[in-house]
XYZ file of N, CA and C in Angstrom:
753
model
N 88.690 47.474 2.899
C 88.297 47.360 4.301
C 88.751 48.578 5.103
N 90.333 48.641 5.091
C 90.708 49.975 5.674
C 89.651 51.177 5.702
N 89.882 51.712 3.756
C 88.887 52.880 3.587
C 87.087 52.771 4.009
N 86.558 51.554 4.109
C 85.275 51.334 4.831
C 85.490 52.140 6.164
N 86.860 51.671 7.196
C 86.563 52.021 8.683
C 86.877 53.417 8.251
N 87.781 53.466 7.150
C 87.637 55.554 7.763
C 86.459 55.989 7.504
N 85.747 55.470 7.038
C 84.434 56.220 6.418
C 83.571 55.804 6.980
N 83.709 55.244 8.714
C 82.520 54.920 9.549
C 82.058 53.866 9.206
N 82.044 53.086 8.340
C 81.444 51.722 7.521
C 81.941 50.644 8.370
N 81.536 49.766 8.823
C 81.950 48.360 9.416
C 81.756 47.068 8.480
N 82.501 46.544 8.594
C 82.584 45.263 7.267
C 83.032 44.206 8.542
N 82.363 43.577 8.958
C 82.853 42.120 9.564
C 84.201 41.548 8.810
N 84.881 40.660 9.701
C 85.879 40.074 9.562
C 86.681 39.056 10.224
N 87.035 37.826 10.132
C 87.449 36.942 10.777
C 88.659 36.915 11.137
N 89.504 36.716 9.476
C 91.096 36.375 9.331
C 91.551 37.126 9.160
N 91.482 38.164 8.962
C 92.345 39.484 8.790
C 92.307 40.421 10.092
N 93.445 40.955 9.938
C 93.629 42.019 11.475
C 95.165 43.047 10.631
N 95.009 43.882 10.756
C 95.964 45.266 10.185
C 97.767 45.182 10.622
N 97.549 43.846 11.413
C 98.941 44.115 11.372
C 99.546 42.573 10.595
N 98.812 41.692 10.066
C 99.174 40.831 9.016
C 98.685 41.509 7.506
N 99.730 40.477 6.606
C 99.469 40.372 5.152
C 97.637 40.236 5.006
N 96.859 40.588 4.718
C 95.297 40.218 3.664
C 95.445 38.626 3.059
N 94.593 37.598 3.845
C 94.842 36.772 3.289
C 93.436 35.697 1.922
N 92.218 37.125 3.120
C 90.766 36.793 2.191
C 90.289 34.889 2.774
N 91.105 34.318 3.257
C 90.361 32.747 3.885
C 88.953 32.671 4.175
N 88.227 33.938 5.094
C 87.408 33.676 5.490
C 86.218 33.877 4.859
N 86.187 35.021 4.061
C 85.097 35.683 3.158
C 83.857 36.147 4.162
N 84.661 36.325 4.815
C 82.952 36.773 5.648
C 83.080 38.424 5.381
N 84.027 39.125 5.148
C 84.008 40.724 4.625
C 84.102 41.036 3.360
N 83.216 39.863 2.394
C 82.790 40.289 0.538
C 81.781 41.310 0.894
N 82.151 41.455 0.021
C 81.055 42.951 -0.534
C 81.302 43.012 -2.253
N 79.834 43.583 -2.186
C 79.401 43.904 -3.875
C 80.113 45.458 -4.816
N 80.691 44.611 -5.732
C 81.301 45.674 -6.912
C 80.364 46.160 -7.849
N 80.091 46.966 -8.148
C 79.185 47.286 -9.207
C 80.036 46.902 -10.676
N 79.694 46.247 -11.424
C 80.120 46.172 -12.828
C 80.817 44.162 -12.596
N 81.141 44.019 -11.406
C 81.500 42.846 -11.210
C 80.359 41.658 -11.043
N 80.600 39.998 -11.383
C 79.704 39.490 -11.638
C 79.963 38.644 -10.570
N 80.690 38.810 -9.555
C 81.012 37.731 -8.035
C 81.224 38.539 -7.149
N 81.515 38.614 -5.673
C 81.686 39.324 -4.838
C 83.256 39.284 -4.580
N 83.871 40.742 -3.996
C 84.957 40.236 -3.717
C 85.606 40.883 -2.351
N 86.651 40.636 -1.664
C 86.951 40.227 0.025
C 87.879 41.714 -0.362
N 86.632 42.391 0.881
C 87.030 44.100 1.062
C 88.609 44.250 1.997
N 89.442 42.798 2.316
C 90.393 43.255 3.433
C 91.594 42.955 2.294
N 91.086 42.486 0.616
C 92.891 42.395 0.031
C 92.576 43.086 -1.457
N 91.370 43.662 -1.098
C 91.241 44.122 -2.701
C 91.650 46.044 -2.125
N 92.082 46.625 -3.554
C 92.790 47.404 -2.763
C 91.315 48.601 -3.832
N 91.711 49.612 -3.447
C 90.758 50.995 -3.539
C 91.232 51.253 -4.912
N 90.128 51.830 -5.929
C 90.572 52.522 -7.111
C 89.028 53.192 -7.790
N 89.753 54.505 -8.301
C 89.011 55.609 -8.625
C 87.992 54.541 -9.580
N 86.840 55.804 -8.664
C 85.597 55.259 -9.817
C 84.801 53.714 -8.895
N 85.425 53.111 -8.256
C 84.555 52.127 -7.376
C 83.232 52.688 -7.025
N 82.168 51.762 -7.349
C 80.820 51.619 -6.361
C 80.456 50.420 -5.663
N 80.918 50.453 -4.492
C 80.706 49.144 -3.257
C 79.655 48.958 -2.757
N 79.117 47.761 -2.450
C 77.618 48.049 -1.581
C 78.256 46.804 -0.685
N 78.091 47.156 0.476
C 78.812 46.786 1.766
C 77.606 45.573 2.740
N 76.234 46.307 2.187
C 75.346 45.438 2.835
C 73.885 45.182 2.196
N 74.448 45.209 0.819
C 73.263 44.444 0.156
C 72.964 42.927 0.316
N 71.394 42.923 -0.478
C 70.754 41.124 0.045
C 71.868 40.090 -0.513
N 72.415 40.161 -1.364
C 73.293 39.519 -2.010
C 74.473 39.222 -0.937
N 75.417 40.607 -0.502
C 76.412 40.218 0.703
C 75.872 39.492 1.611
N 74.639 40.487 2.668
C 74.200 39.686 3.666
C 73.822 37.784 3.498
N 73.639 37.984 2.377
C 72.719 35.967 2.056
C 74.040 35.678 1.948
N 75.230 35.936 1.458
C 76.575 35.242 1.298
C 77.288 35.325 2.529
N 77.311 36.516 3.528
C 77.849 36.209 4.597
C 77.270 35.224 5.968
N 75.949 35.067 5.567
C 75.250 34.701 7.129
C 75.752 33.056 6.228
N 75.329 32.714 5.306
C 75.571 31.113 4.504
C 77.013 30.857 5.092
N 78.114 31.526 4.803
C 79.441 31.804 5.055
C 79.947 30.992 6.692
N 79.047 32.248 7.422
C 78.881 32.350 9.049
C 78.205 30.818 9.374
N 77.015 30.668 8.571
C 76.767 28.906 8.782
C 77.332 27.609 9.086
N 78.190 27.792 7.849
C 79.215 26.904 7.504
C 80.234 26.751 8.165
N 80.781 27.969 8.904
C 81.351 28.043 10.173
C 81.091 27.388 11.557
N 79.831 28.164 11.563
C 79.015 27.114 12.912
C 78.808 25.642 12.989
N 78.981 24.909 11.505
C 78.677 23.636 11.144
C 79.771 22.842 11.692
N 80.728 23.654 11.615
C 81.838 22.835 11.753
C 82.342 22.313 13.225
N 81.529 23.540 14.053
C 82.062 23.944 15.645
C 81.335 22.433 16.487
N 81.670 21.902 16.615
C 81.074 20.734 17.838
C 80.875 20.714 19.281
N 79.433 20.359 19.555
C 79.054 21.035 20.484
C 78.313 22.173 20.994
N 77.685 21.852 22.393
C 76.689 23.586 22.181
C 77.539 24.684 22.966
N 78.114 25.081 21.902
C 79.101 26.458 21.969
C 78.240 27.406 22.619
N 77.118 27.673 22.034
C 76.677 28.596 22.886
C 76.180 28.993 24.031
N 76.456 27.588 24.774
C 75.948 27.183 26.451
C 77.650 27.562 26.947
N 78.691 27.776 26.265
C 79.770 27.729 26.704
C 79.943 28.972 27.451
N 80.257 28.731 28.546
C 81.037 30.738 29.140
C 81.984 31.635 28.299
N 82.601 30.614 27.535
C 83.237 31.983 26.867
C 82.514 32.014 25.879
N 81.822 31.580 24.966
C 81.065 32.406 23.704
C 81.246 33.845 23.661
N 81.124 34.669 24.603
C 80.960 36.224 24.207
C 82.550 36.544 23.951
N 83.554 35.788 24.262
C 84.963 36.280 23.738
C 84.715 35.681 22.301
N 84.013 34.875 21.207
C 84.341 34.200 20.341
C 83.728 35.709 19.255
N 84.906 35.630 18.501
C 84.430 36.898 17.003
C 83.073 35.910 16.161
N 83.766 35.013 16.015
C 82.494 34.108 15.281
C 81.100 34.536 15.781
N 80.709 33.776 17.020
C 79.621 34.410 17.599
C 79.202 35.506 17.722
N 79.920 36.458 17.535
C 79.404 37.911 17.954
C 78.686 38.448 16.191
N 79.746 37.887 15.366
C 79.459 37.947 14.028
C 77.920 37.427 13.959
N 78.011 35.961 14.047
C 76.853 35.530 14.051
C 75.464 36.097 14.756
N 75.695 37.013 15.549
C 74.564 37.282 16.725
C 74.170 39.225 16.072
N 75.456 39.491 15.075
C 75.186 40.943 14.428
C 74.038 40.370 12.966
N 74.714 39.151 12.470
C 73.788 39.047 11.625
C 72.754 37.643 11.604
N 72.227 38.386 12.703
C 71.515 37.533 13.418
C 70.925 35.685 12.482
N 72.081 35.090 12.347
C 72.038 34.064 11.779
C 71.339 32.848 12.682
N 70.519 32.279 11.935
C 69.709 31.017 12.680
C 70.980 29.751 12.801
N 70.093 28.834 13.895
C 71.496 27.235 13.662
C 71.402 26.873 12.100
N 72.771 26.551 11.967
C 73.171 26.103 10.878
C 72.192 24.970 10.003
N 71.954 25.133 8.769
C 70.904 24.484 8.102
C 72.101 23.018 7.660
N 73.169 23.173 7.603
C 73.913 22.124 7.047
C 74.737 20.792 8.113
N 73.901 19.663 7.945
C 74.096 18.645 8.475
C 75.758 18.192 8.545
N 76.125 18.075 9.756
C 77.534 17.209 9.730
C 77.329 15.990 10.113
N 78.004 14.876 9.283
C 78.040 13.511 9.005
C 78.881 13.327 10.010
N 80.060 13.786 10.181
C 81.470 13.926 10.548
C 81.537 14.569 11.196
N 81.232 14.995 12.800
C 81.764 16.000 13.535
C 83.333 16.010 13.433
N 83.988 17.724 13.754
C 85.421 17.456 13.912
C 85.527 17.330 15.197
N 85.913 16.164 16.255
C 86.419 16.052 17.342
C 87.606 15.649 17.466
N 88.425 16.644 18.461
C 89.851 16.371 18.659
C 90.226 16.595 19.723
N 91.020 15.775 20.311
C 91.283 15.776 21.790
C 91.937 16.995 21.974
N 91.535 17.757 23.228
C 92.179 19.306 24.438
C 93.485 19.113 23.999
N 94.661 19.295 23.473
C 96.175 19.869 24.276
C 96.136 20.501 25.290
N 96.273 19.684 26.164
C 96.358 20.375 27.631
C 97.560 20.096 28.429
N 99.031 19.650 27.533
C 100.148 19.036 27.959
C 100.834 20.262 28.617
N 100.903 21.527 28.098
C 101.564 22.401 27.486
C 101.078 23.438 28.775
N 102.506 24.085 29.551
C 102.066 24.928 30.958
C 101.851 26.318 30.872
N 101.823 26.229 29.489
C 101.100 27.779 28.645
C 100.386 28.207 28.078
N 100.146 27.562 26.890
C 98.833 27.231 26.122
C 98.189 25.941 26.176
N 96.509 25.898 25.856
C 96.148 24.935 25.719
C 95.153 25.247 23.971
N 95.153 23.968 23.318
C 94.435 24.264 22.433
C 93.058 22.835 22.018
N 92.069 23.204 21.424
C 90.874 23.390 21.608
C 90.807 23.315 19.691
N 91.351 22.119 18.927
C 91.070 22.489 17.772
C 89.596 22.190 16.853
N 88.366 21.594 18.194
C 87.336 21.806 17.761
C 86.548 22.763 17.131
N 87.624 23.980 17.983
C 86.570 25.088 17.924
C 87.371 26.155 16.576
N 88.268 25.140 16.395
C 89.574 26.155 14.662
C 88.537 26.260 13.874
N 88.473 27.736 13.624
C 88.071 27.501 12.022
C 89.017 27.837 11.144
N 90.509 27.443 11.026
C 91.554 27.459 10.073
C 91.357 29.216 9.239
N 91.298 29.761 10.547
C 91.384 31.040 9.358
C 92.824 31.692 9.827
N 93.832 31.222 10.186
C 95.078 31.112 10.015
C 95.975 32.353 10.627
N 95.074 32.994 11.571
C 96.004 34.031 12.410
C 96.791 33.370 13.254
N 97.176 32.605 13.779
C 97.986 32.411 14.839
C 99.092 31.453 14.203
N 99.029 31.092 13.041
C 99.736 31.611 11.982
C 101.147 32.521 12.132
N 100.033 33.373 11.320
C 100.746 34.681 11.709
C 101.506 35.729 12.476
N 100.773 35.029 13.437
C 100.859 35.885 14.608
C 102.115 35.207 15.067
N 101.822 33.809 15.174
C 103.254 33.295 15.695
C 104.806 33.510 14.821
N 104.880 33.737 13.487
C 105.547 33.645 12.653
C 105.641 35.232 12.537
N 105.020 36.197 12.004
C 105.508 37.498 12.196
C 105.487 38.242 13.096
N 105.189 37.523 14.158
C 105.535 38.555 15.376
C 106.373 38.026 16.354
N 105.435 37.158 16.951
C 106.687 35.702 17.717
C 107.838 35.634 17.131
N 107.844 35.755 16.173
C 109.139 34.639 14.877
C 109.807 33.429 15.917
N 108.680 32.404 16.053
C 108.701 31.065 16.055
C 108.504 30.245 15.033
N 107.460 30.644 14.389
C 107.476 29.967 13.354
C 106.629 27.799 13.841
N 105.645 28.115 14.498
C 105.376 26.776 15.652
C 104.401 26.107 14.496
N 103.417 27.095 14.011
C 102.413 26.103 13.273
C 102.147 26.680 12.194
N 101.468 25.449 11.536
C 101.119 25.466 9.921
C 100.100 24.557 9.487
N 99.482 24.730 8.463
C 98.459 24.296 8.089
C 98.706 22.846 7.416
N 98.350 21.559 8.176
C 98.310 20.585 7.486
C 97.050 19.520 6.974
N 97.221 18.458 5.927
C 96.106 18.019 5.512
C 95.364 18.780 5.058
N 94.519 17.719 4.286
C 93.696 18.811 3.485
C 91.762 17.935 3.588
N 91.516 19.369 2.716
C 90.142 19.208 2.595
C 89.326 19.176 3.806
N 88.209 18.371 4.303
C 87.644 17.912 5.578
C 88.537 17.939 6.942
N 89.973 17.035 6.516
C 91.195 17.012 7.684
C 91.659 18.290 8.216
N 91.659 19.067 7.418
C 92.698 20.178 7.231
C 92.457 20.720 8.535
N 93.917 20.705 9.465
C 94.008 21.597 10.419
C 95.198 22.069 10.797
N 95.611 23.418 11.875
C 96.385 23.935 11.869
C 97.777 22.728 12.959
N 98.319 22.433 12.274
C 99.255 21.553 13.121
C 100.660 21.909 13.663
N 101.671 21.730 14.888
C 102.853 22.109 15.016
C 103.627 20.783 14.540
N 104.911 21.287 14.258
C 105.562 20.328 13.305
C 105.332 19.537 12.893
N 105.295 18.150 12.819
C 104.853 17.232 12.035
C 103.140 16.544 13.135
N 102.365 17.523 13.450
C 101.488 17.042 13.981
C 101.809 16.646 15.163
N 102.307 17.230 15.924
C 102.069 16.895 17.455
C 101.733 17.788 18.186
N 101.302 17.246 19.854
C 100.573 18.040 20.401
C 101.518 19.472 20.482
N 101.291 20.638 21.334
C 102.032 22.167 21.330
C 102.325 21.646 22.563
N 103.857 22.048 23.110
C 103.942 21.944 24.301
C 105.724 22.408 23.885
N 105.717 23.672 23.574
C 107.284 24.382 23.495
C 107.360 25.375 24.662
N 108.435 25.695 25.237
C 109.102 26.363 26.113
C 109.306 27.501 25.254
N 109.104 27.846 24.087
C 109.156 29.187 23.705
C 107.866 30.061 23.874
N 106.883 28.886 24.476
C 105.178 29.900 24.283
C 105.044 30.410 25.708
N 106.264 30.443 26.863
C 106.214 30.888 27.971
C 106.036 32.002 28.000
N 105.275 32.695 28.711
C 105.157 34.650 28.902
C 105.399 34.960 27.103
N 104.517 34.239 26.060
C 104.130 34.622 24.912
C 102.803 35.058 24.499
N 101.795 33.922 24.354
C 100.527 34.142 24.274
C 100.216 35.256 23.014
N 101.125 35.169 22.205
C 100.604 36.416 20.785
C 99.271 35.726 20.114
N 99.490 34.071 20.017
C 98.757 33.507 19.392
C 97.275 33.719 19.917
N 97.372 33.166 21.392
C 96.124 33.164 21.748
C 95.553 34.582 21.531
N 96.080 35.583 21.907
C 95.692 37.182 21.797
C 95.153 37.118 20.243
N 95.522 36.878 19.324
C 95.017 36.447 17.670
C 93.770 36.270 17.356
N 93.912 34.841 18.225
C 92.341 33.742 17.770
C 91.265 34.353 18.025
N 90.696 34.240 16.768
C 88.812 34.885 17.195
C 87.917 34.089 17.655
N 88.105 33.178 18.063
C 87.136 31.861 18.726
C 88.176 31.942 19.631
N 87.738 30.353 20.690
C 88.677 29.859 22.146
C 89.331 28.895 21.810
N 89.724 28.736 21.247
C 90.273 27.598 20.381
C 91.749 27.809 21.187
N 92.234 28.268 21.019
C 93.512 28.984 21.823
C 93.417 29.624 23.262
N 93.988 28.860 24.621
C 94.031 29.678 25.464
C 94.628 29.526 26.856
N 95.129 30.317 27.635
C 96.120 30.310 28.745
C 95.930 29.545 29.558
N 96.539 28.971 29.514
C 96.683 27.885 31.013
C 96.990 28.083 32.286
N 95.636 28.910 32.826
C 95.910 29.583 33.869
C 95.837 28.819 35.057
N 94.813 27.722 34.968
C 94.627 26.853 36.524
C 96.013 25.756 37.129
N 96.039 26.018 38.630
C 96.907 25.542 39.097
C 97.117 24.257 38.356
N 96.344 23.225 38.720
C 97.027 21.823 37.722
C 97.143 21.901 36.049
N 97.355 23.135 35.704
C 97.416 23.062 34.194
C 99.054 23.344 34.370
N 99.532 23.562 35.761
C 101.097 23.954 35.553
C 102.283 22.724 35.434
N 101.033 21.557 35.854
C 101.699 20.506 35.804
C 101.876 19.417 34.090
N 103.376 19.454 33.968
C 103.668 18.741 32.359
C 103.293 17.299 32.672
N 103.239 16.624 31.612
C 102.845 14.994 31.392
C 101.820 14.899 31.590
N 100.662 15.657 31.310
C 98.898 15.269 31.051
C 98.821 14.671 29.625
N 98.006 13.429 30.337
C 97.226 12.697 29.039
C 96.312 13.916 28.447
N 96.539 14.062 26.848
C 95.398 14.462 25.982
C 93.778 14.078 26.510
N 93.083 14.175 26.239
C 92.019 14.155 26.958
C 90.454 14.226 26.455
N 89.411 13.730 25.631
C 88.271 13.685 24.637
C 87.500 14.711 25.968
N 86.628 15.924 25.538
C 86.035 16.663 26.559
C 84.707 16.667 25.513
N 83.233 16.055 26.273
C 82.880 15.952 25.709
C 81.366 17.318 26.154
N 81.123 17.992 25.727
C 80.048 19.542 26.326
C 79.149 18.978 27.068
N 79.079 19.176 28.489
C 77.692 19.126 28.277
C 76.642 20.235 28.978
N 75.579 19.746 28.976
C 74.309 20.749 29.155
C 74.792 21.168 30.186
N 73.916 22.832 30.486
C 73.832 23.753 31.565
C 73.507 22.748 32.711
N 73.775 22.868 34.009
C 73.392 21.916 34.886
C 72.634 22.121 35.698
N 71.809 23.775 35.966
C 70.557 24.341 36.353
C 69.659 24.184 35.361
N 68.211 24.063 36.269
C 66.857 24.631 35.393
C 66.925 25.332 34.726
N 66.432 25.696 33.424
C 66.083 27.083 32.800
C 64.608 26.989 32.750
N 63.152 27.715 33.002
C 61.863 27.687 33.018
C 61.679 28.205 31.446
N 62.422 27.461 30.632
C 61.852 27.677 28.938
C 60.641 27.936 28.657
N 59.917 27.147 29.236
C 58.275 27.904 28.930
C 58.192 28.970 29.046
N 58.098 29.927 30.228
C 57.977 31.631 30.680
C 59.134 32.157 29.944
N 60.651 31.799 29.328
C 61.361 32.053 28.802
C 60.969 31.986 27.131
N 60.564 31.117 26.688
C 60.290 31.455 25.077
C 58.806 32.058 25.001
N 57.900 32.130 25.672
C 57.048 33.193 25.590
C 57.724 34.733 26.219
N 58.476 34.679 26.982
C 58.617 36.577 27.190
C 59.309 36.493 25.627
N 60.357 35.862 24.687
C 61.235 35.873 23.614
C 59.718 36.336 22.529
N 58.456 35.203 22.306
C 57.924 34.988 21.415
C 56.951 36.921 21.572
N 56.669 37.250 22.965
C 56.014 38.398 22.886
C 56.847 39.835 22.286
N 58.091 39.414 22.576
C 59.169 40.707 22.258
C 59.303 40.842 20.890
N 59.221 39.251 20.198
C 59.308 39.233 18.979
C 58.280 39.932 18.345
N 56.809 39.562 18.606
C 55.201 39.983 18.160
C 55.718 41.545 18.003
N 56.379 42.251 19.047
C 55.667 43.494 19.596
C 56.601 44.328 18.782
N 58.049 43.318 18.506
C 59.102 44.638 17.560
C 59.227 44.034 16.491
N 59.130 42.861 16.204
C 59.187 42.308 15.018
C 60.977 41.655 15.115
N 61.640 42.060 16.381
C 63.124 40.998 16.316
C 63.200 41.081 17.908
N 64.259 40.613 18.525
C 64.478 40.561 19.657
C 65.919 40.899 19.596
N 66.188 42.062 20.360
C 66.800 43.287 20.850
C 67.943 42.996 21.746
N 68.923 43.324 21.581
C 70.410 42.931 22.573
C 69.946 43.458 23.729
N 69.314 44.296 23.811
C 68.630 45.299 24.867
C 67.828 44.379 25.802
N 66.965 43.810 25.221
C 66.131 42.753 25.203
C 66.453 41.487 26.190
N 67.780 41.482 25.563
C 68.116 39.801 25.453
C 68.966 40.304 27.495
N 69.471 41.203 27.403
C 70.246 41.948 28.555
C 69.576 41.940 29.588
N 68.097 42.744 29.135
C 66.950 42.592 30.613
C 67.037 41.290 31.285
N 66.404 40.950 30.005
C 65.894 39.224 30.650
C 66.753 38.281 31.363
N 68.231 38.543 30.867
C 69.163 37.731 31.571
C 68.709 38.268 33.452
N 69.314 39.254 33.009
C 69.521 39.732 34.615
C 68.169 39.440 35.337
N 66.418 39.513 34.942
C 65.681 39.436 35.336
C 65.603 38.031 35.834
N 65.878 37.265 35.171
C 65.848 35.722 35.425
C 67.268 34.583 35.917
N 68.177 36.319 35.760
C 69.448 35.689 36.381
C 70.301 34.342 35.927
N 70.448 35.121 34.360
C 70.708 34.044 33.256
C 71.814 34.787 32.697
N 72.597 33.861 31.976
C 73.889 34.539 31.088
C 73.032 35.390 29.636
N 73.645 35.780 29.559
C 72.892 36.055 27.612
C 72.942 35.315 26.924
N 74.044 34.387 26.721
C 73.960 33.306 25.898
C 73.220 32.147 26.206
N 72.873 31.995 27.451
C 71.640 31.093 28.255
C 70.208 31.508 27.408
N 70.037 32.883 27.805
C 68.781 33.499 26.879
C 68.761 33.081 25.486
């Protein structure tokens, strides 16, 4: 991964960031070995003479957008009506490789009530995808040491001590974690009544934009842009907001 960015190359990436250990969780930065018969995760495999990588063949791309899917499957809710979407790495990932909604049905949404006890952080573990920076972040940099990965399989989420909500006096004027997270899953508790302790947990359930959108004149200007370039253009997507006085992620 390193030698990709010196060499101008961009390799997407979720769980990894240069100042933790390579931990490979997410696989969204495989790439193809020549002579190898699986793909393997460009942020822990290390460089050696004689490599031929292909960074964005059909093979990576069909394994990362499937990858990126499976991700989105998990997220509950329409995330992408959300205001913050454009802070989420996921999404931005998803919107580089321009991945459709997820083809894979959830039986089981994960819903879990806001932590919103806590007059510093709040967390949002709908939106975890357990790729384990804040983790890290809290433990080698913080050295708190607050959370860890519990349960498994389907359950599996990032929990503080034995599963209770976060609400420590050490995450005051901290925030490493939230600075970490590539989704919103993690984040400051900036509004006045969030300063207040003893809030009930709380089920938040999304809902729709609460203005009109004129979808008709909106998926025909989308369906003509499409005809005329054959994709629809960040460029694109930018006009139209402002023309119709829409977010981008509205578009």
């Amino acid at each position: 991964l390193q030698a990709a960015e010196l060499a101008g190359i961009r390799i997407p990436t979720l769980c990894h960031h240069r100042v933790f250990i390579p931990s490979g969780s997410c696989r969204i930065c495989v790439v193809e070995l020549e002579g190898s018969n699986r793909l393997i995760g460009s942020c822990h495999t290390p460089v050696a003479q004689g490599m031929v990588l292909h960074t964005r063949s059909p093979k990576v791309l069909s394994v990362r957008k499937a990858t990126v899917e499976l991700l989105l499957a998990g997220h509950t809710g329409p995330c992408v009506m959300d205001f913050r979407a454009g802070q989420c790495d996921l999404h931005k990932i998803a919107s580089d490789l321009e991945v459709a909604p997820p083809r894979f049905h959830i039986t089981r949404p994960r819903f879990y009530p806001i932590e919103n006890i806590s007059p510093y952080v709040h967390r949002d573990l709908s939106r975890c995808i357990l790729c384990s920076r804040c983790i890290s972040a809290c433990s080698d940099i913080a050295g708190q040491y607050l959370f860890n990965t519990g349960y498994r399989s389907f359950h599996a989420k990032v929990v503080v001590d034995n599963d209770i909500p976060l609400d420590k006096d050490v995450c005051k004027d901290c925030y490493v974690c939230v600075e970490y997270c590539p989704t919103t899953a993690l984040s400051k508790a900036r509004q006045p009544e969030d300063k207040k302790r003893g809030k009930k947990m709380e089920f938040r359930t999304p809902q729709p934009q609460a203005r009109e959108i004129n979808c008709g004149n909106l998926l025909s200007m989308i369906k003509k842009a499409q005809d005329k370039s054959r994709h629809v253009s960040p460029r694109f997507l930018a006009d139209t907001a402002d023309a119709m006085n829409l977010s981008i992620s509205e578009v």
